[in-house]
PDB file of C-alpha atoms and ligand atoms in Angstrom:
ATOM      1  CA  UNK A   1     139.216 114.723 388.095  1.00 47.00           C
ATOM      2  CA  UNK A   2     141.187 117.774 389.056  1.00 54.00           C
ATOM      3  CA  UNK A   3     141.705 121.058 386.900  1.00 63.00           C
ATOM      4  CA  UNK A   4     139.135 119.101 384.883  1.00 86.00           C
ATOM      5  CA  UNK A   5     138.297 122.116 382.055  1.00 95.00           C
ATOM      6  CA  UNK A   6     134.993 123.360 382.165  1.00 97.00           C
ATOM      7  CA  UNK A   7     131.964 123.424 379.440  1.00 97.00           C
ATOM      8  CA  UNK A   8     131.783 126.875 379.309  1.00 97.00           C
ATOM      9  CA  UNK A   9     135.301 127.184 378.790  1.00 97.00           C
ATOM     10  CA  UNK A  10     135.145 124.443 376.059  1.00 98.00           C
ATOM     11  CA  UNK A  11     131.910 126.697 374.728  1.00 98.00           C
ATOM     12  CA  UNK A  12     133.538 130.007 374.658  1.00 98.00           C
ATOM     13  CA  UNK A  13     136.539 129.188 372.906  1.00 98.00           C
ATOM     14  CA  UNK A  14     135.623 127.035 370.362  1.00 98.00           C
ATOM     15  CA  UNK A  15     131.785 128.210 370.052  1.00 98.00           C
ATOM     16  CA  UNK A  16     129.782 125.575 370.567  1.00 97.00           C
ATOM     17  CA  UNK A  17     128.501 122.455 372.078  1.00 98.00           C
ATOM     18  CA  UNK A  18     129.874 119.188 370.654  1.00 98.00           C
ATOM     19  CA  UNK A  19     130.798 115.973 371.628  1.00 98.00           C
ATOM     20  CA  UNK A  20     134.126 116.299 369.410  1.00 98.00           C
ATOM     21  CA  UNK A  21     134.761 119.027 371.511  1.00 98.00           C
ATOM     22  CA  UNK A  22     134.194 116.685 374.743  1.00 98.00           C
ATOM     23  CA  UNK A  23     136.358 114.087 373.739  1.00 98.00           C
ATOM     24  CA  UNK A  24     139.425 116.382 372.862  1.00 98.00           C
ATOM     25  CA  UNK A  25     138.954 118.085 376.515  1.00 98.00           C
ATOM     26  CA  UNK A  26     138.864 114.505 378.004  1.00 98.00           C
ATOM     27  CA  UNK A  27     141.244 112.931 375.856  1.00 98.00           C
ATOM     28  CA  UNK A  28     144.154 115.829 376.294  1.00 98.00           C
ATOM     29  CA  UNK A  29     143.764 115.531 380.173  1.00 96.00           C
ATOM     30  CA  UNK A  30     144.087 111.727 379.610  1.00 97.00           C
ATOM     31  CA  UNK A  31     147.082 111.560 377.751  1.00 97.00           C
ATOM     32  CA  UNK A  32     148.920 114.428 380.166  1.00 97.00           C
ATOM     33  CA  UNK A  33     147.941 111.810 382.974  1.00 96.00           C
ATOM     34  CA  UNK A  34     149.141 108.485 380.955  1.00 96.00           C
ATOM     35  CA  UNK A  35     152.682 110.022 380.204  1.00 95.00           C
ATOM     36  CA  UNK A  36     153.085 112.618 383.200  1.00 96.00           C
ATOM     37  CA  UNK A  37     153.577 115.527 381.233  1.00 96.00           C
ATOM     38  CA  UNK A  38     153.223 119.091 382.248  1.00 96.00           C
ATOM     39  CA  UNK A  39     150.240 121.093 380.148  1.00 96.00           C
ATOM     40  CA  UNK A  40     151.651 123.739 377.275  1.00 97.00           C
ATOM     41  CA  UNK A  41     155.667 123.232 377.048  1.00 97.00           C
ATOM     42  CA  UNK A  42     155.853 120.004 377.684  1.00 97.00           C
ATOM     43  CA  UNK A  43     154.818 117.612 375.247  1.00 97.00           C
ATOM     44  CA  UNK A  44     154.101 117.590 371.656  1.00 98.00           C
ATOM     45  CA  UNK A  45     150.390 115.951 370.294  1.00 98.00           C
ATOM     46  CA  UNK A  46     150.242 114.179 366.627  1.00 98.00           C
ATOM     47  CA  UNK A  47     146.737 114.220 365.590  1.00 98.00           C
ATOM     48  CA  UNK A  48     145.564 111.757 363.230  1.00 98.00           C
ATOM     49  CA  UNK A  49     142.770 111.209 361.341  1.00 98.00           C
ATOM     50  CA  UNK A  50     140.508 114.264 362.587  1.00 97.00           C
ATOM     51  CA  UNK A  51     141.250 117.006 360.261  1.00 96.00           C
ATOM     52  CA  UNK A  52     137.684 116.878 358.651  1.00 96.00           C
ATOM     53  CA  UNK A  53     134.650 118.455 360.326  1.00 95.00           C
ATOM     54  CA  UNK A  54     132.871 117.815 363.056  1.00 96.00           C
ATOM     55  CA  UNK A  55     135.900 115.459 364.207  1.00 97.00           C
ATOM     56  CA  UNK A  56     138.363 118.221 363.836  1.00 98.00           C
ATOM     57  CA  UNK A  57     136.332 119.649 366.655  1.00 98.00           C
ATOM     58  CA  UNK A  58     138.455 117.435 368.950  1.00 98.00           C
ATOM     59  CA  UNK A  59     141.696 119.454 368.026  1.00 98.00           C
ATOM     60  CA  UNK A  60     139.937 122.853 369.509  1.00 98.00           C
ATOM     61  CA  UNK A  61     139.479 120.552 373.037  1.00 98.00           C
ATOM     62  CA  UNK A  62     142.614 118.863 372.613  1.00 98.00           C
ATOM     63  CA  UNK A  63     144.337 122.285 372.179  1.00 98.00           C
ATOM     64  CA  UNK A  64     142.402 123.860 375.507  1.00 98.00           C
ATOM     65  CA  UNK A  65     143.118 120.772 377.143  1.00 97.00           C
ATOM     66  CA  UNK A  66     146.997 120.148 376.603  1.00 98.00           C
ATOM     67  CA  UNK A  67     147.688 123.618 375.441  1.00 98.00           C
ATOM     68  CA  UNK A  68     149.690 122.245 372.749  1.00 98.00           C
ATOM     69  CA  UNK A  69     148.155 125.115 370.017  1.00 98.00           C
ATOM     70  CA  UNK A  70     149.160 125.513 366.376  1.00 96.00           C
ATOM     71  CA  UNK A  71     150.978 128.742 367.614  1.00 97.00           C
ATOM     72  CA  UNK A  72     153.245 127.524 370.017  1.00 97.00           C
ATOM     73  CA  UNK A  73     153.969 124.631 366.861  1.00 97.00           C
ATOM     74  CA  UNK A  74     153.812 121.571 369.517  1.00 98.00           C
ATOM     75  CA  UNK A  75     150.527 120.545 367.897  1.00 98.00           C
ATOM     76  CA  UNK A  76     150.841 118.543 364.374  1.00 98.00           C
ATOM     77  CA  UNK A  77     147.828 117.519 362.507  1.00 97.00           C
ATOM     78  CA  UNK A  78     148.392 114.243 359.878  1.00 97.00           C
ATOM     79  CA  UNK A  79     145.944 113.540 357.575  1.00 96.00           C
ATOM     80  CA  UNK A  80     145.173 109.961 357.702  1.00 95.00           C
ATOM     81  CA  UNK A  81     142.281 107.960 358.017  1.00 95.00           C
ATOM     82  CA  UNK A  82     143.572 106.455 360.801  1.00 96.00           C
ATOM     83  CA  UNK A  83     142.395 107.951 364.198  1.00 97.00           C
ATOM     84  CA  UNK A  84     144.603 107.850 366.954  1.00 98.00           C
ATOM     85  CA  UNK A  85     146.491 110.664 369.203  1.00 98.00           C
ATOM     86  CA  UNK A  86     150.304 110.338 369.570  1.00 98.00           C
ATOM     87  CA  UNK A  87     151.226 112.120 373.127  1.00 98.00           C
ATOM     88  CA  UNK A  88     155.161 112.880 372.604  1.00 98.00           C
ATOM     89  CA  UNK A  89     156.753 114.147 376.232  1.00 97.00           C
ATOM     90  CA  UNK A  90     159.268 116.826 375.666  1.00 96.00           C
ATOM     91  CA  UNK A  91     161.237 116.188 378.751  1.00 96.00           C
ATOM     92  CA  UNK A  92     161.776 111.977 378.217  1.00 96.00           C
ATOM     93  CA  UNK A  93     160.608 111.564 374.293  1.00 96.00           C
ATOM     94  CA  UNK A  94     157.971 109.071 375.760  1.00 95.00           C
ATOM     95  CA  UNK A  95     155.449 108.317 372.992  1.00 96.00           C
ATOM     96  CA  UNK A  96     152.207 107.157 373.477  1.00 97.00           C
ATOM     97  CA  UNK A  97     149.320 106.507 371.365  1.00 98.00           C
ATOM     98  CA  UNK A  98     145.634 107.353 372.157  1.00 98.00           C
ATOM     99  CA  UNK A  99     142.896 105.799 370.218  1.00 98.00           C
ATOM    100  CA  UNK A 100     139.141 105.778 370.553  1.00 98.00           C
ATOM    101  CA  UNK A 101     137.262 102.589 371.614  1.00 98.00           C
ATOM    102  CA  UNK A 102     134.747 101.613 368.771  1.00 97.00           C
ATOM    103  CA  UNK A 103     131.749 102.094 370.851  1.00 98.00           C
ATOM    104  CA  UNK A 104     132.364 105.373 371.187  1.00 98.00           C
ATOM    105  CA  UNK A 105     132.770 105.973 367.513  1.00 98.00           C
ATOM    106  CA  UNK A 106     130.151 104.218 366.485  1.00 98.00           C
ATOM    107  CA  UNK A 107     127.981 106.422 368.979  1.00 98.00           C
ATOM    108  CA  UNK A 108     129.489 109.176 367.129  1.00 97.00           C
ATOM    109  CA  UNK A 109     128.222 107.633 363.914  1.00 96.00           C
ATOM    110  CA  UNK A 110     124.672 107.123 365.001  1.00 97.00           C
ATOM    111  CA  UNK A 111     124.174 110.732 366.558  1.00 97.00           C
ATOM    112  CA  UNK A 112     122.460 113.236 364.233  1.00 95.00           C
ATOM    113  CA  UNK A 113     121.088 116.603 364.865  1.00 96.00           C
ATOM    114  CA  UNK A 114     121.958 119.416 366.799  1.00 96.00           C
ATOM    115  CA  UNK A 115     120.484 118.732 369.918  1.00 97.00           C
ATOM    116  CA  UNK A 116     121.340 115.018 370.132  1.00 98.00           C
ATOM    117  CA  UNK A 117     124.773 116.364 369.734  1.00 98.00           C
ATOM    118  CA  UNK A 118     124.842 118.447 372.631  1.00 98.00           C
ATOM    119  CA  UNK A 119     123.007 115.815 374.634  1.00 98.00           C
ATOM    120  CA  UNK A 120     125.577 112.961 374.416  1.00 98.00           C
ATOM    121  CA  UNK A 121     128.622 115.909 374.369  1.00 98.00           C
ATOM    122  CA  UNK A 122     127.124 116.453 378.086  1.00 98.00           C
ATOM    123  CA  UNK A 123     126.580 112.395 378.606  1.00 98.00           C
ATOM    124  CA  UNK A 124     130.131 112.037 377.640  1.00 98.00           C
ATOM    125  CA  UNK A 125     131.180 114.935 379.605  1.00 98.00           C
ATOM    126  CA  UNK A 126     130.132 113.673 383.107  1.00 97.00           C
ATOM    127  CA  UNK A 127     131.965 109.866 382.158  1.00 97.00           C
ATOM    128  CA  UNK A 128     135.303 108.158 383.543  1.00 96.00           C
ATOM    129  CA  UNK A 129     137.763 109.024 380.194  1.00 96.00           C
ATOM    130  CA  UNK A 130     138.656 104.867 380.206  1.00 96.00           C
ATOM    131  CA  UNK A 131     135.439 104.405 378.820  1.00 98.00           C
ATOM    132  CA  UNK A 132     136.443 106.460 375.808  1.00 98.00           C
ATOM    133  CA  UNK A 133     139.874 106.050 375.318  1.00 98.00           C
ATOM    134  CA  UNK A 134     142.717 103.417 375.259  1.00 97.00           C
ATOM    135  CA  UNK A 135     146.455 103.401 375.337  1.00 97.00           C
ATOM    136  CA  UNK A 136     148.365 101.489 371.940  1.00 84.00           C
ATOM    137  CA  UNK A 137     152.219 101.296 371.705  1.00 75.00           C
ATOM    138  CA  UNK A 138     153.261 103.757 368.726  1.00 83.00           C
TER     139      UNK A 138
HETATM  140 ZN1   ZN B 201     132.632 121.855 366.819  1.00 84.77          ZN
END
């Protein structure tokens, strides 16, 4: 994938290894693709669901990823227990919604421990993002 973001860049600004992290670098560079929206200005990204730790790591990815940040106010985060990603272009109001695939989540479940952690963040790192992720109609 091109201008794929890097681990280390993942690392440095949000601190550490997770695979949270992972899936909000992959899943921001997914939903850009899936609605053709340019990175920072021009789209808008409703999380949902993620706002507790260590899903809320995804937002830090998401935000590195999209550059939608909490600063420039194109990032919203809804507290639900619903997980899902709305991807809202700027330029045509196209909304799409990004969910998670259950196998993936229940992955998530069954990891424990730091170093598993980092282990399948890197597994999930070096995978095709359909694998992860799926588009829904809003
Ligand atoms: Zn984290």
């Amino acid at each position: 994938m091109k201008n794929k973001i890097s681990l280390t860049e993942g690392i440095r600004f949000h601190g550490h290894l997770g695979p949270w992290l992972v899936l909000g670098l992959l899943m921001g560079e997914y939903g850009l693709k899936k609605i053709s929206a340019d990175k920072y200005f021009g789209l808008e990204a409703e999380i949902s669901g993620l706002h507790k730790k260590p899903r809320s790591c995804l937002i830090d990815g998401l935000q590195l990823s999209t550059g939608c940040t909490l600063g420039k106010g194109n990032i919203k985060i809804l507290k639900s227990k619903d997980i899902f990603v709305n991807f809202i272009s700027s330029k045509t109001n196209k909304k799409i919604r990004v969910r998670l695939r259950d196998e993936i989540l229940k992955t998530l479940e069954s990891t424990d421990g730091h170093s598993a952690c980092e282990k399948l963040a890197k597994k999930i790192y070096r995978q095709q993002p359909d694998k992860f992720f799926m588009v829904g109609k809003v």
